[in-house]
mmCIF file of C-alpha atoms in Angstrom:
data_model
loop_
_atom_site.group_PDB
_atom_site.id
_atom_site.type_symbol
_atom_site.label_atom_id
_atom_site.label_comp_id
_atom_site.label_asym_id
_atom_site.label_seq_id
_atom_site.Cartn_x
_atom_site.Cartn_y
_atom_site.Cartn_z
ATOM 1 C CA MET A 1 7.652 -8.698 15.003
ATOM 2 C CA ARG A 2 6.476 -8.127 17.661
ATOM 3 C CA GLU A 3 5.746 -4.607 19.166
ATOM 4 C CA LYS A 4 3.964 -3.638 22.699
ATOM 5 C CA ILE A 5 0.677 -3.048 22.871
ATOM 6 C CA SER A 6 0.980 0.251 25.178
ATOM 7 C CA GLU A 7 2.993 2.035 22.420
ATOM 8 C CA MET A 8 -0.578 1.446 20.267
ATOM 9 C CA SER A 9 -1.035 5.501 20.060
ATOM 10 C CA ILE A 10 2.507 5.788 18.304
ATOM 11 C CA ARG A 11 1.488 3.039 15.559
ATOM 12 C CA LYS A 12 -1.841 4.696 15.087
ATOM 13 C CA ASN A 13 -0.345 8.207 14.829
ATOM 14 C CA LYS A 14 2.444 6.300 12.575
ATOM 15 C CA ILE A 15 -0.435 4.437 10.320
ATOM 16 C CA GLU A 16 -2.083 8.014 10.264
ATOM 17 C CA LYS A 17 0.905 9.751 8.462
ATOM 18 C CA LEU A 18 0.994 6.276 6.039
ATOM 19 C CA LYS A 19 -2.530 6.735 5.325
ATOM 20 C CA GLU A 20 -2.028 10.708 4.393
ATOM 21 C CA LYS A 21 1.000 10.119 2.109
ATOM 22 C CA ILE A 22 -0.752 6.948 0.153
ATOM 23 C CA LEU A 23 -4.311 9.184 -0.560
ATOM 24 C CA ALA A 24 -1.992 11.703 -1.541
ATOM 25 C CA GLU A 25 0.244 9.128 -3.989
ATOM 26 C CA ILE A 26 -3.284 7.830 -5.511
ATOM 27 C CA LYS A 27 -4.810 11.669 -5.505
ATOM 28 C CA LYS A 28 -1.973 12.075 -7.537
ATOM 29 C CA GLU A 29 -1.939 9.055 -9.897
ATOM 30 C CA THR A 30 -5.629 9.132 -10.495
ATOM 31 C CA LYS A 31 -5.034 12.759 -11.616
ATOM 32 C CA LYS A 32 -2.455 11.652 -14.134
ATOM 33 C CA LEU A 33 -4.636 8.687 -15.140
ATOM 34 C CA HIS A 34 -7.724 10.861 -16.081
ATOM 35 C CA ASN A 35 -5.188 13.500 -18.070
ATOM 36 C CA ASN A 36 -4.357 10.656 -20.140
ATOM 37 C CA MET A 37 -7.807 9.138 -20.326
ATOM 38 C CA GLU A 38 -8.717 12.476 -21.635
ATOM 39 C CA GLN A 39 -5.692 12.462 -24.215
ATOM 40 C CA TYR A 40 -6.619 9.163 -25.341
ATOM 41 C CA LEU A 41 -10.242 10.499 -26.380
ATOM 42 C CA ILE A 42 -9.154 13.441 -27.761
ATOM 43 C CA ASN A 43 -6.857 11.802 -29.873
ATOM 44 C CA ARG A 44 -9.830 8.877 -30.742
ATOM 45 C CA GLY A 45 -7.717 6.210 -29.417
ATOM 46 C CA ASP A 46 -9.605 2.855 -30.490
ATOM 47 C CA ASP A 47 -7.042 0.289 -28.898
ATOM 48 C CA LEU A 48 -9.065 -1.648 -26.490
ATOM 49 C CA SER A 49 -6.389 -2.870 -24.726
ATOM 50 C CA ILE A 50 -4.990 0.896 -23.684
ATOM 51 C CA TRP A 51 -8.432 1.055 -22.554
ATOM 52 C CA ASN A 52 -8.549 -1.884 -20.572
ATOM 53 C CA TYR A 53 -5.209 -1.040 -18.634
ATOM 54 C CA MET A 54 -6.367 2.550 -18.149
ATOM 55 C CA ILE A 55 -9.693 1.334 -16.419
ATOM 56 C CA THR A 56 -8.181 -1.817 -14.563
ATOM 57 C CA LYS A 57 -5.859 1.256 -13.133
ATOM 58 C CA GLU A 58 -8.444 3.311 -12.438
ATOM 59 C CA PHE A 59 -10.721 0.645 -10.544
ATOM 60 C CA SER A 60 -7.260 -0.781 -8.741
ATOM 61 C CA LEU A 61 -6.692 2.622 -7.558
ATOM 62 C CA LEU A 62 -10.635 3.287 -6.288
ATOM 63 C CA ARG A 63 -10.204 0.123 -4.428
ATOM 64 C CA LEU A 64 -6.708 0.802 -2.547
ATOM 65 C CA LYS A 65 -8.164 4.209 -1.439
ATOM 66 C CA GLU A 66 -11.168 2.225 -0.232
ATOM 67 C CA PHE A 67 -8.983 0.152 1.746
ATOM 68 C CA ILE A 68 -6.709 2.641 2.834
ATOM 69 C CA GLU A 69 -9.471 5.208 4.186
ATOM 70 C CA GLN A 70 -11.072 2.177 6.660
ATOM 71 C CA LEU A 71 -10.398 2.815 10.098
ATOM 72 C CA GLU A 72 -8.870 -0.716 11.045
ATOM 73 C CA ALA A 73 -6.281 -0.681 7.986
ATOM 74 C CA PHE A 74 -3.071 -1.911 8.682
ATOM 75 C CA GLN A 75 -3.880 -2.498 12.271
ATOM 76 C CA SER A 76 -4.839 -6.452 12.387
ATOM 77 C CA PHE A 77 -2.405 -8.597 14.538
ATOM 78 C CA GLU A 78 -1.894 -12.237 14.644
ATOM 79 C CA VAL A 79 -1.609 -12.323 18.715
ATOM 80 C CA ARG A 80 -1.801 -10.191 21.575
ATOM 81 C CA TYR A 81 -0.833 -11.289 25.341
ATOM 82 C CA ASP A 82 -2.017 -8.247 27.353
ATOM 83 C CA ASP A 83 -0.043 -9.588 30.335
ATOM 84 C CA LYS A 84 3.170 -9.144 28.627
ATOM 85 C CA ASP A 85 2.267 -6.276 26.657
ATOM 86 C CA ILE A 86 3.041 -8.173 23.274
ATOM 87 C CA ILE A 87 1.458 -7.740 20.191
ATOM 88 C CA ILE A 88 2.226 -8.904 16.855
ATOM 89 C CA TYR A 89 0.769 -7.270 13.852
ATOM 90 C CA LYS A 90 0.498 -8.554 10.330
ATOM 91 C CA VAL A 91 1.934 -5.299 8.990
ATOM 92 C CA SER A 92 5.351 -5.039 10.477
ATOM 93 C CA ASP A 93 6.455 -1.496 12.425
ATOM 94 C CA GLU A 94 9.252 -2.080 9.732
ATOM 95 C CA ASP A 95 7.046 -2.469 6.986
ATOM 96 C CA LEU A 96 5.470 1.120 8.119
ATOM 97 C CA ASN A 97 8.760 2.292 8.404
ATOM 98 C CA ILE A 98 9.694 1.519 4.733
ATOM 99 C CA TRP A 99 6.652 2.729 3.197
ATOM 100 C CA LEU A 100 6.567 6.239 5.224
ATOM 101 C CA GLN A 101 9.541 7.098 3.386
ATOM 102 C CA GLU A 102 9.543 9.621 1.084
ATOM 103 C CA SER A 103 11.692 7.682 -1.937
ATOM 104 C CA TYR A 104 8.904 5.054 -1.292
ATOM 105 C CA ASN A 105 6.075 5.128 -3.503
ATOM 106 C CA PHE A 106 3.314 3.075 -1.985
ATOM 107 C CA THR A 107 1.032 3.630 -4.813
ATOM 108 C CA PHE A 108 3.443 2.521 -7.596
ATOM 109 C CA ASN A 109 4.455 -0.445 -5.917
ATOM 110 C CA PHE A 110 0.800 -1.395 -5.906
ATOM 111 C CA LEU A 111 0.034 -0.837 -9.390
ATOM 112 C CA CYS A 112 3.086 -2.546 -10.419
ATOM 113 C CA LYS A 113 2.347 -5.566 -8.148
ATOM 114 C CA VAL A 114 -1.279 -5.785 -9.501
ATOM 115 C CA MET A 115 -0.147 -5.556 -13.320
ATOM 116 C CA HIS A 116 2.813 -7.601 -12.926
ATOM 117 C CA GLU A 117 0.992 -10.598 -11.046
ATOM 118 C CA GLY A 118 -2.145 -9.779 -13.122
ATOM 119 C CA PHE A 119 -4.581 -9.576 -9.594
ATOM 120 C CA TYR A 120 -6.999 -7.780 -11.586
ATOM 121 C CA ASP A 121 -9.599 -8.979 -8.902
ATOM 122 C CA VAL A 122 -7.903 -6.885 -6.273
ATOM 123 C CA TYR A 123 -10.430 -7.093 -3.256
ATOM 124 C CA GLU A 124 -8.588 -10.886 -2.725
ATOM 125 C CA ILE A 125 -5.637 -8.717 -1.967
ATOM 126 C CA LEU A 126 -6.495 -6.039 -0.055
ATOM 127 C CA ASN A 127 -6.061 -7.030 3.361
ATOM 128 C CA ASP A 128 -3.308 -6.910 5.955
ATOM 129 C CA ARG A 129 -2.368 -10.179 5.549
ATOM 130 C CA PHE A 130 -1.129 -9.286 1.387
ATOM 131 C CA PHE A 131 0.404 -6.222 2.805
ATOM 132 C CA GLY A 132 2.306 -7.641 5.482
ATOM 133 C CA TYR A 133 3.214 -10.746 4.025
ATOM 134 C CA GLU A 134 3.485 -10.509 0.367
ATOM 135 C CA PHE A 135 3.750 -6.711 -0.846
ATOM 136 C CA THR A 136 7.082 -5.450 0.464
ATOM 137 C CA ASN A 137 9.773 -6.327 -2.217
ATOM 138 C CA ILE A 138 12.767 -8.166 -0.300
ATOM 139 C CA ILE A 139 15.365 -5.624 -1.932
ATOM 140 C CA ASP A 140 13.339 -2.655 -0.242
ATOM 141 C CA LYS A 141 13.566 -4.422 3.356
ATOM 142 C CA ILE A 142 17.291 -4.960 2.726
ATOM 143 C CA GLN A 143 17.640 -1.840 1.738
ATOM 144 C CA TYR A 144 15.789 0.135 4.271
ATOM 145 C CA GLN A 145 17.946 -2.289 7.017
ATOM 146 C CA GLU A 146 21.255 -1.247 5.224
ATOM 147 C CA ARG A 147 20.564 2.594 5.779
ATOM 148 C CA LEU A 148 19.570 2.097 9.504
ATOM 149 C CA LYS A 149 22.959 0.667 9.949
ATOM 150 C CA GLN A 150 24.430 3.639 8.149
ATOM 151 C CA GLN A 151 22.975 6.208 10.283
#
């Protein structure tokens, strides 16, 4: 979706709010994971597959946090026409709005995607192209558009 270059400050504010939301989700999820790891140790868990799962999850959260903390996250674009005040971002404004919804848990959706798709090397997906074109579920987009129509 095309946006206006002259409205970049609005987008930057939106992205900052989104980053704060995602970082809070990561912090909460990491705390839960650490508690689970501690309980697993106390109970002398020896199932390596469970440890592997928890370590993979921890690694994915850490890498997501590093990506979100980058200044340029969610701001790369496909094309920009200064003379026409048009810019087409890889991550659309609609995606940002979907992710900003209180009911949308970005971190949970990211972890589901990582675990379900087997992206154990999350480096290859931590980029605006992935988040703009592959991350958001079509059902979430349809539900968001329906909510907008009802308002």
